[in-house]
XYZ file of C-alpha atoms in Angstrom:
575
model
C -17.463 40.388 -8.652
C -18.539 42.665 -5.792
C -21.619 44.339 -4.358
C -21.897 48.059 -5.097
C -24.432 50.205 -3.183
C -25.226 53.806 -4.172
C -27.339 56.255 -2.208
C -29.230 59.264 -3.545
C -31.771 61.699 -2.075
C -34.697 59.450 -2.953
C -33.317 55.851 -3.167
C -30.613 53.345 -2.231
C -29.640 51.109 -5.203
C -27.854 47.726 -5.298
C -25.598 46.579 -8.187
C -23.311 43.612 -9.016
C -20.077 45.012 -10.456
C -16.950 43.528 -11.995
C -13.486 45.097 -11.824
C -11.007 44.893 -14.703
C -7.774 46.491 -15.896
C -7.922 48.790 -18.925
C -5.312 48.856 -21.672
C -3.557 51.845 -20.043
C -3.114 49.870 -16.816
C -5.803 51.655 -14.826
C -8.384 49.685 -12.866
C -12.056 50.346 -13.376
C -15.366 48.512 -12.976
C -18.516 47.842 -14.913
C -22.074 46.993 -13.879
C -22.939 43.354 -14.528
C -26.483 43.480 -13.165
C -28.735 45.926 -11.355
C -30.516 44.227 -8.446
C -32.921 47.103 -7.680
C -33.561 49.726 -5.046
C -33.995 49.039 -1.336
C -37.667 49.984 -1.582
C -38.196 47.477 -4.418
C -36.300 44.642 -2.708
C -37.679 44.924 0.837
C -41.076 43.269 0.178
C -39.512 40.103 -1.292
C -36.133 39.892 0.472
C -36.789 41.861 3.682
C -38.124 42.655 6.176
C -34.926 44.608 7.133
C -32.146 46.266 5.164
C -29.670 43.683 6.571
C -31.752 40.892 5.023
C -31.612 42.625 1.638
C -27.821 43.075 1.902
C -27.377 39.360 2.794
C -29.495 38.334 -0.204
C -27.541 40.687 -2.479
C -24.198 39.239 -1.334
C -25.467 35.734 -2.083
C -26.437 36.914 -5.583
C -22.892 38.254 -6.039
C -21.492 34.871 -5.036
C -23.802 33.051 -7.498
C -22.854 35.449 -10.299
C -19.138 34.986 -9.519
C -19.411 31.190 -9.714
C -21.360 31.468 -12.978
C -18.667 33.750 -14.412
C -15.889 31.350 -13.407
C -17.669 28.406 -15.027
C -18.234 30.367 -18.234
C -14.592 31.465 -18.209
C -13.386 27.857 -17.712
C -15.726 26.630 -20.452
C -14.714 29.243 -22.966
C -13.424 28.169 -26.362
C -9.659 28.598 -26.720
C -8.322 29.288 -30.217
C -4.661 28.383 -30.661
C -2.947 28.810 -34.053
C -0.699 26.036 -35.429
C 1.728 26.544 -38.304
C 2.433 23.663 -40.690
C 5.738 25.274 -41.772
C 7.092 25.981 -38.274
C 9.541 23.498 -36.708
C 9.606 22.479 -33.082
C 11.826 24.457 -30.723
C 15.037 22.754 -29.604
C 14.873 21.122 -26.159
C 11.220 22.090 -25.648
C 9.324 19.647 -23.433
C 5.773 18.998 -24.610
C 4.745 15.867 -22.653
C 4.089 16.077 -18.923
C 3.099 13.419 -16.374
C 0.165 14.194 -14.101
C -0.698 10.937 -12.328
C 1.344 12.083 -9.339
C -1.324 14.728 -8.548
C -3.588 12.043 -7.063
C -0.715 10.638 -4.975
C 0.125 14.195 -3.941
C -3.387 14.599 -2.557
C -2.801 11.675 -0.145
C 0.766 12.847 0.619
C -0.477 16.228 1.843
C -3.427 14.745 3.725
C -0.781 12.737 5.636
C 0.831 16.124 6.347
C 4.212 14.891 5.159
C 5.091 18.521 4.398
C 4.880 19.343 8.125
C 7.142 16.404 8.989
C 9.655 17.726 6.449
C 9.384 21.202 7.969
C 10.384 19.751 11.362
C 13.431 18.119 9.761
C 14.431 21.391 8.120
C 14.207 23.245 11.440
C 16.309 20.547 13.125
C 19.088 20.301 10.523
C 19.033 23.896 9.130
C 19.669 22.791 5.522
C 18.650 25.011 2.600
C 17.342 22.481 0.080
C 13.620 21.609 -0.134
C 13.430 18.190 1.512
C 9.632 18.110 1.087
C 9.989 18.391 -2.702
C 12.747 15.740 -2.684
C 10.857 13.220 -0.529
C 7.581 13.664 -2.398
C 9.349 13.349 -5.764
C 11.116 10.145 -4.687
C 7.829 8.662 -3.439
C 5.869 9.543 -6.600
C 8.541 8.123 -8.912
C 8.834 4.983 -6.756
C 5.147 4.329 -7.516
C 4.944 5.577 -11.110
C 8.394 4.785 -12.471
C 10.556 2.880 -9.948
C 14.250 3.291 -10.695
C 17.537 4.442 -9.156
C 17.751 7.743 -7.270
C 19.578 9.372 -10.194
C 16.943 8.166 -12.658
C 14.168 9.187 -10.247
C 15.477 12.743 -10.388
C 15.269 12.658 -14.191
C 11.791 11.085 -14.085
C 10.551 13.821 -11.733
C 11.596 16.379 -14.369
C 8.731 15.051 -16.482
C 6.103 16.025 -13.887
C 3.897 19.099 -14.307
C 5.817 20.604 -11.368
C 9.532 20.348 -12.057
C 12.076 19.633 -9.279
C 13.297 22.720 -7.454
C 16.479 20.954 -6.299
C 19.611 19.364 -7.707
C 20.731 15.726 -7.792
C 23.359 16.412 -5.101
C 20.524 17.572 -2.801
C 18.789 14.202 -3.257
C 21.746 12.311 -1.790
C 22.101 14.802 1.070
C 18.407 14.360 1.850
C 18.813 10.558 1.886
C 21.330 10.889 4.731
C 18.811 12.877 6.797
C 15.854 10.620 5.980
C 17.850 7.521 6.918
C 18.988 9.042 10.217
C 15.418 10.080 11.116
C 13.706 6.926 9.810
C 12.551 5.695 13.238
C 11.216 9.143 14.191
C 9.322 9.729 10.938
C 7.259 6.523 11.193
C 5.335 7.433 14.418
C 4.538 10.893 12.989
C 3.190 9.311 9.789
C 1.020 6.958 11.871
C -0.386 9.819 13.980
C -1.070 11.945 10.882
C -2.745 8.996 9.153
C -5.742 9.451 11.450
C -6.591 12.567 9.397
C -7.504 10.181 6.567
C -9.874 8.154 8.734
C -9.855 5.758 11.668
C -7.055 3.168 11.565
C -7.927 -0.487 12.091
C -5.052 -0.899 14.553
C -6.761 -3.387 16.874
C -5.367 -6.132 14.633
C -1.688 -6.005 13.677
C -0.124 -8.442 11.224
C 3.617 -9.037 11.251
C 5.900 -10.683 8.732
C 9.462 -10.528 7.428
C 11.041 -10.617 4.008
C 14.486 -9.916 2.586
C 15.932 -7.896 -0.283
C 19.106 -8.628 -2.177
C 21.881 -6.199 -3.143
C 23.566 -5.842 -6.503
C 26.918 -6.698 -4.959
C 28.758 -9.768 -3.699
C 30.490 -8.051 -0.770
C 29.140 -8.306 2.783
C 29.173 -5.058 4.710
C 27.317 -3.743 7.764
C 23.756 -5.125 7.757
C 24.230 -6.545 4.249
C 24.872 -10.210 5.064
C 24.630 -13.557 3.333
C 21.415 -15.287 4.348
C 18.609 -17.367 2.925
C 17.360 -15.215 0.059
C 13.654 -15.325 -0.847
C 14.743 -15.115 -4.501
C 17.391 -17.835 -4.012
C 20.148 -15.473 -5.182
C 23.792 -15.756 -4.094
C 23.914 -12.103 -2.969
C 24.034 -10.400 0.429
C 20.566 -9.561 1.742
C 18.951 -7.229 4.233
C 15.803 -8.213 6.131
C 12.708 -6.123 6.774
C 10.138 -6.692 9.509
C 6.775 -5.089 8.725
C 3.693 -4.374 10.840
C 0.423 -3.889 8.947
C -3.000 -2.938 10.313
C -6.249 -4.831 9.776
C -7.011 -2.906 6.556
C -3.733 -3.836 4.886
C -2.089 -0.425 5.449
C 1.539 -0.554 6.653
C 2.127 0.704 10.185
C 5.853 0.371 10.953
C 8.985 -1.382 9.735
C 12.504 -2.173 10.835
C 15.646 -3.442 9.112
C 18.044 -6.066 10.439
C 21.026 -8.084 9.134
C 20.446 -10.683 6.458
C 21.942 -13.503 8.543
C 19.878 -12.805 11.707
C 17.032 -14.998 12.957
C 13.810 -13.251 11.930
C 12.162 -14.103 15.266
C 14.560 -11.732 17.053
C 13.306 -8.825 14.935
C 9.823 -8.670 16.441
C 10.323 -7.440 20.006
C 12.394 -4.293 19.229
C 9.867 -3.128 16.624
C 6.842 -4.052 18.729
C 8.278 -2.081 21.666
C 8.401 0.976 19.391
C 4.801 0.384 18.330
C 3.770 0.127 21.998
C 5.756 3.205 23.050
C 6.202 5.657 20.176
C 2.950 4.827 18.380
C 0.806 4.462 21.498
C -0.793 1.203 20.316
C -1.379 -0.778 23.502
C -4.363 -2.999 22.741
C -4.207 -5.214 19.679
C -4.254 -8.799 18.404
C -0.895 -9.935 17.049
C -1.246 -12.142 13.973
C 1.534 -13.959 12.111
C 2.511 -17.193 10.452
C 4.082 -20.111 12.313
C 7.638 -18.911 11.646
C 6.994 -15.768 13.722
C 4.741 -17.427 16.297
C 7.225 -19.152 18.584
C 6.411 -19.866 22.226
C 8.457 -16.821 23.317
C 6.620 -14.528 20.877
C 3.267 -15.868 22.052
C 4.226 -15.240 25.683
C 5.275 -11.670 24.822
C 1.948 -10.961 23.105
C -0.026 -12.520 25.949
C 1.060 -9.607 28.166
C -0.840 -6.371 28.838
C -3.922 -5.834 26.675
C -2.474 -7.787 23.765
C -3.523 -11.169 22.399
C -2.365 -13.356 19.523
C -3.618 -15.525 16.677
C -0.797 -17.448 15.009
C -0.586 -20.245 12.492
C 0.340 -23.600 14.021
C 2.222 -26.309 12.127
C 0.274 -29.563 12.491
C 3.411 -31.575 11.721
C 5.189 -29.992 14.708
C 2.447 -30.818 17.207
C 3.114 -33.459 19.833
C 2.008 -36.993 18.958
C -1.290 -36.877 20.857
C -2.395 -33.488 19.446
C -1.267 -34.473 15.948
C -3.351 -37.665 15.988
C -6.368 -35.647 17.162
C -5.818 -33.045 14.420
C -5.549 -35.683 11.659
C -8.606 -37.591 12.867
C -11.474 -36.769 10.419
C -14.066 -37.026 13.196
C -15.389 -34.183 15.359
C -15.625 -31.383 12.767
C -18.394 -28.776 12.634
C -19.486 -26.383 9.915
C -18.140 -22.879 10.702
C -21.269 -21.114 9.445
C -23.769 -22.834 11.760
C -21.915 -25.342 14.009
C -23.542 -28.425 12.448
C -21.475 -31.632 13.067
C -19.958 -32.983 9.823
C -18.045 -36.110 8.860
C -15.471 -34.623 6.455
C -14.813 -38.031 4.852
C -18.315 -37.880 3.326
C -17.854 -34.430 1.768
C -17.633 -34.283 -2.049
C -14.168 -33.585 -3.467
C -15.325 -30.329 -5.041
C -17.409 -29.306 -2.016
C -17.463 -25.812 -0.557
C -17.555 -24.407 2.948
C -15.194 -24.430 5.910
C -15.220 -26.858 8.842
C -13.461 -26.828 12.211
C -12.822 -28.550 15.509
C -11.068 -27.218 18.590
C -9.632 -28.231 21.932
C -7.682 -26.624 24.789
C -3.948 -26.579 24.126
C -1.750 -25.997 27.161
C 2.003 -25.520 27.167
C 4.339 -24.780 30.077
C 3.232 -21.139 30.438
C 0.184 -20.635 28.219
C -3.416 -21.784 28.094
C -4.458 -21.677 24.439
C -7.059 -22.837 21.936
C -5.977 -25.074 19.096
C -8.354 -24.744 16.145
C -8.120 -27.140 13.188
C -9.950 -26.191 9.987
C -10.718 -28.252 6.906
C -11.522 -26.909 3.432
C -12.450 -29.309 0.579
C -11.416 -26.633 -1.916
C -7.969 -26.315 -0.306
C -7.665 -30.123 -0.152
C -8.402 -30.397 -3.881
C -5.801 -27.715 -4.624
C -3.125 -29.494 -2.568
C -3.965 -32.818 -4.246
C -3.624 -31.321 -7.748
C -0.227 -29.850 -6.872
C 1.005 -33.116 -5.390
C -0.223 -35.146 -8.383
C 1.932 -32.964 -10.647
C 4.916 -33.431 -8.328
C 4.409 -37.222 -8.324
C 4.320 -37.178 -12.134
C 7.598 -35.241 -12.147
C 9.102 -37.707 -9.659
C 8.142 -40.580 -11.992
C 9.869 -38.786 -14.887
C 12.983 -38.467 -12.736
C 12.875 -42.214 -12.073
C 12.453 -42.952 -15.769
C 15.387 -40.726 -16.711
C 17.618 -41.982 -13.894
C 18.101 -38.490 -12.421
C 16.996 -38.850 -8.796
C 19.130 -36.167 -7.170
C 17.332 -34.473 -4.257
C 17.280 -30.769 -3.458
C 17.246 -30.893 0.327
C 16.717 -27.104 0.621
C 13.390 -27.272 -1.201
C 10.577 -28.913 0.838
C 8.452 -29.161 -2.329
C 11.111 -31.007 -4.333
C 9.382 -33.890 -6.239
C 12.363 -36.124 -5.397
C 11.124 -36.298 -1.792
C 8.763 -39.062 -2.965
C 11.687 -41.149 -4.264
C 13.223 -43.736 -1.945
C 16.181 -46.037 -2.423
C 16.517 -49.746 -1.694
C 19.603 -51.971 -1.812
C 18.939 -55.174 -3.748
C 21.492 -57.956 -3.484
C 21.741 -61.345 -5.139
C 23.955 -64.207 -4.021
C 27.465 -63.690 -5.292
C 26.715 -60.202 -6.680
C 27.478 -56.678 -5.448
C 24.663 -54.626 -3.933
C 22.439 -52.928 -6.504
C 20.659 -49.667 -5.576
C 17.111 -49.335 -6.860
C 14.887 -46.205 -6.713
C 11.099 -46.269 -6.380
C 8.102 -44.103 -5.496
C 7.426 -44.234 -1.778
C 3.661 -44.809 -1.540
C 3.799 -44.622 2.250
C 5.215 -41.104 2.127
C 2.626 -40.065 -0.467
C -0.195 -41.402 1.704
C 1.226 -39.640 4.771
C 1.092 -36.294 2.940
C -2.509 -36.853 1.807
C -3.570 -36.944 5.464
C -2.781 -33.223 5.763
C -4.779 -32.179 2.660
C -7.177 -29.336 3.372
C -6.128 -28.973 7.004
C -4.963 -25.745 8.607
C -4.332 -24.907 12.269
C -4.213 -21.761 14.385
C -3.374 -21.165 18.038
C -4.786 -18.297 20.081
C -5.132 -17.093 23.645
C -8.598 -15.665 22.857
C -10.459 -18.300 24.845
C -13.965 -16.803 24.616
C -14.146 -15.386 21.078
C -16.210 -16.966 18.304
C -14.283 -19.353 16.047
C -15.559 -17.561 12.927
C -14.143 -14.221 14.192
C -10.758 -15.781 14.976
C -10.539 -17.425 11.556
C -11.558 -14.184 9.830
C -8.635 -12.389 11.482
C -6.262 -15.175 10.459
C -7.444 -15.016 6.858
C -6.267 -11.408 6.598
C -2.610 -12.457 6.607
C -2.594 -12.612 2.788
C -2.598 -8.805 2.721
C 0.852 -8.514 4.303
C 2.185 -10.955 1.714
C 0.674 -8.660 -0.912
C 2.408 -5.657 0.691
C 5.796 -7.317 0.201
C 4.860 -8.349 -3.341
C 3.892 -4.773 -4.268
C 7.117 -3.371 -2.808
C 9.307 -5.954 -4.535
C 7.518 -6.226 -7.878
C 5.537 -3.053 -8.565
C 7.807 -0.636 -6.675
C 11.076 -2.490 -7.528
C 12.471 -2.214 -3.985
C 15.193 -4.695 -4.968
C 17.920 -5.070 -5.977
C 19.362 -2.337 -3.760
C 22.303 -0.414 -5.195
C 23.075 1.926 -2.278
C 26.020 1.205 0.026
C 25.787 3.650 2.947
C 23.545 2.312 5.747
C 21.719 5.611 6.270
C 20.887 5.801 2.580
C 19.781 2.168 2.589
C 17.377 2.998 5.419
C 16.151 6.014 3.463
C 15.527 3.806 0.423
C 13.288 1.470 2.421
C 11.579 4.410 4.150
C 10.653 5.744 0.692
C 9.337 2.299 -0.326
C 7.371 2.075 2.939
C 5.827 5.551 2.486
C 5.040 4.805 -1.165
C 3.233 1.638 -0.073
C 1.301 3.521 2.629
C 0.181 6.259 0.201
C -0.810 3.689 -2.417
C -2.764 1.646 0.159
C -4.622 4.722 1.447
C -5.552 5.654 -2.127
C -6.693 2.090 -2.768
C -8.794 2.069 0.420
C -10.406 5.455 -0.303
C -11.444 4.106 -3.710
C -13.281 1.328 -1.890
C -10.765 -1.372 -2.941
C -12.702 -1.626 -6.232
C -9.624 -1.766 -8.442
C -6.662 -4.129 -8.621
C -3.119 -2.909 -8.076
C -2.423 -3.362 -11.782
C -5.495 -1.339 -12.833
C -4.773 1.523 -10.441
C -1.064 1.819 -11.248
C -1.622 1.579 -15.010
C -4.236 4.341 -14.794
C -1.959 6.668 -12.783
C 0.955 6.052 -15.149
C -1.227 6.859 -18.186
C -2.424 10.265 -16.917
C -0.248 12.457 -19.136
C -0.718 15.897 -20.704
C 0.533 17.676 -23.827
C 1.405 21.349 -23.489
C -0.043 23.377 -26.350
C 1.792 26.555 -27.428
C 2.394 27.477 -23.769
C -1.341 28.252 -23.472
C -2.395 25.160 -21.575
C -2.661 21.370 -21.639
C -4.617 18.658 -23.422
C -5.158 15.359 -21.518
C -3.719 12.334 -23.337
C -5.514 9.612 -21.393
C -8.869 7.860 -21.695
C -11.631 8.977 -19.400
C -12.958 5.874 -17.617
C -14.846 4.959 -14.458
C -11.582 4.707 -12.522
C -10.427 8.201 -13.586
C -13.822 9.615 -12.556
C -13.396 7.920 -9.153
C -9.901 9.405 -8.723
C -11.114 12.921 -9.556
C -14.125 12.604 -7.267
C -11.907 11.411 -4.416
C -9.269 14.142 -4.729
C -11.618 17.080 -5.360
C -10.292 18.314 -8.702
C -10.692 17.376 -12.360
C -8.119 17.102 -15.139
C -10.392 15.458 -17.716
C -11.486 18.584 -19.612
C -10.752 18.888 -23.332
C -8.397 21.768 -22.618
C -6.909 23.029 -19.342
C -5.507 26.548 -19.205
C -2.228 27.150 -17.399
C -3.968 29.119 -14.646
C -6.498 26.296 -14.189
C -3.669 23.737 -13.967
C -1.984 25.823 -11.268
C -5.284 25.805 -9.359
C -5.432 21.994 -9.678
C -1.889 21.708 -8.340
C -2.825 23.868 -5.342
C -5.903 21.743 -4.656
C -3.783 18.556 -4.699
C -1.682 20.064 -1.886
C -4.627 20.928 0.278
C -4.707 19.332 3.749
C -8.190 17.913 4.340
């Protein structure tokens, strides 16, 4: 639509016109609506000619939008023939859930990062298409790189590259892994402010589908208890549960040594200087605490009560001196009902050779009841072991029920020693003393206890990050052998997790991981006679939320091919 103005001897007239192509290929136009003459329009839309022109242009815009809506809403008649067979090799089903992931991918400006790589390495293949395809399939259909290439062929936008290009791209992505992460972090601010004043750190390991050690693939203590070489990953996560940075190190290395190299990169390359470091006791050694006591950093780490010195341990296990966290009221925790609610604490200064800290002990009746129920089941299993005569202990498992079984040598005059097994009530009682108790250490000497505990409670999110990568994104077992490609594999898993987490956050964290992933996987389309697509998924509240978030809609009864191309362009828009 456009504004057409004609002038004659006596009047100046305004029209809304539409251009179109005639059957002979010539372009012409037709009048859609006459707006009136300048003389007629001045009283209502004046007082000047410029005011009338501005009003007329706005009318053209309104008419154009109305025309587009009517065109999109038009009825499409497509003939079907009951006696016509399907064409050989014709794909009719297409996956579209990736469009919503693509929206986050482009808001992170991953395409610009890929452009920098292309300028640096001068390769000809489309690394942006390869990386995005590998990320989308890692979320929607996690599988090997070869199978990911096949899975991407089912998307509305087919791969513009070959399988050999995928493996070439892995070499580049692995080599540039440490340089890509800071760029992703900086670009992530386009999606909103990062909660990077609190950083959680943890480690996990991933096993390989091989029995041969090589490079950083080493035999170590596997989280899955498998007899395979493993590789370890250290992961930093921000206060909102969004991954920040990761590093890989050999499977047989001490996980505590992994922190400083990665944290130095976060301090330098990422520019994060002021934050609270939060971790579990395994990554909260004295040396790590000292390191995070420097500069503008602080720490909140879990403290093992059993590893405290005798005096501090006796104080921690003493049921006296607790207060309610919500209002500071003194409470005798021995008088609390077994099924009671609420959280209680006590604290005292805790000084080591180089650090002045706060030791905070919390008590939760709900947690105590949970621990008691677990132990009761373990005691019952230990009794069954005694009854059956099988009292072999698994020393590698701290939760082995056989830990409650003790042995005693019984001798009678003139007879050989006889070994008897029994339940050790003393050991059982000793464990009950720790029920419901939890301890943290911090160098935040002036902060409110409730704020410190709230930060500590957020550690569950980093455990969930590892669970999503391992279970939902099938990050293990790893089949790749070359170290660069192994790094690329974990970079893809890391980026997939970041994109998923951003999508989850933008949806207000209203949906579980299972709900969100199942919805994205179900968003499929059937192509109809090459005219357009019919959605094959159920419209629900979650699909409405996804469309509202990403600024396009795919839930119409029929989507023309041109409309689908417009949707694809909108999903690649940087906002």
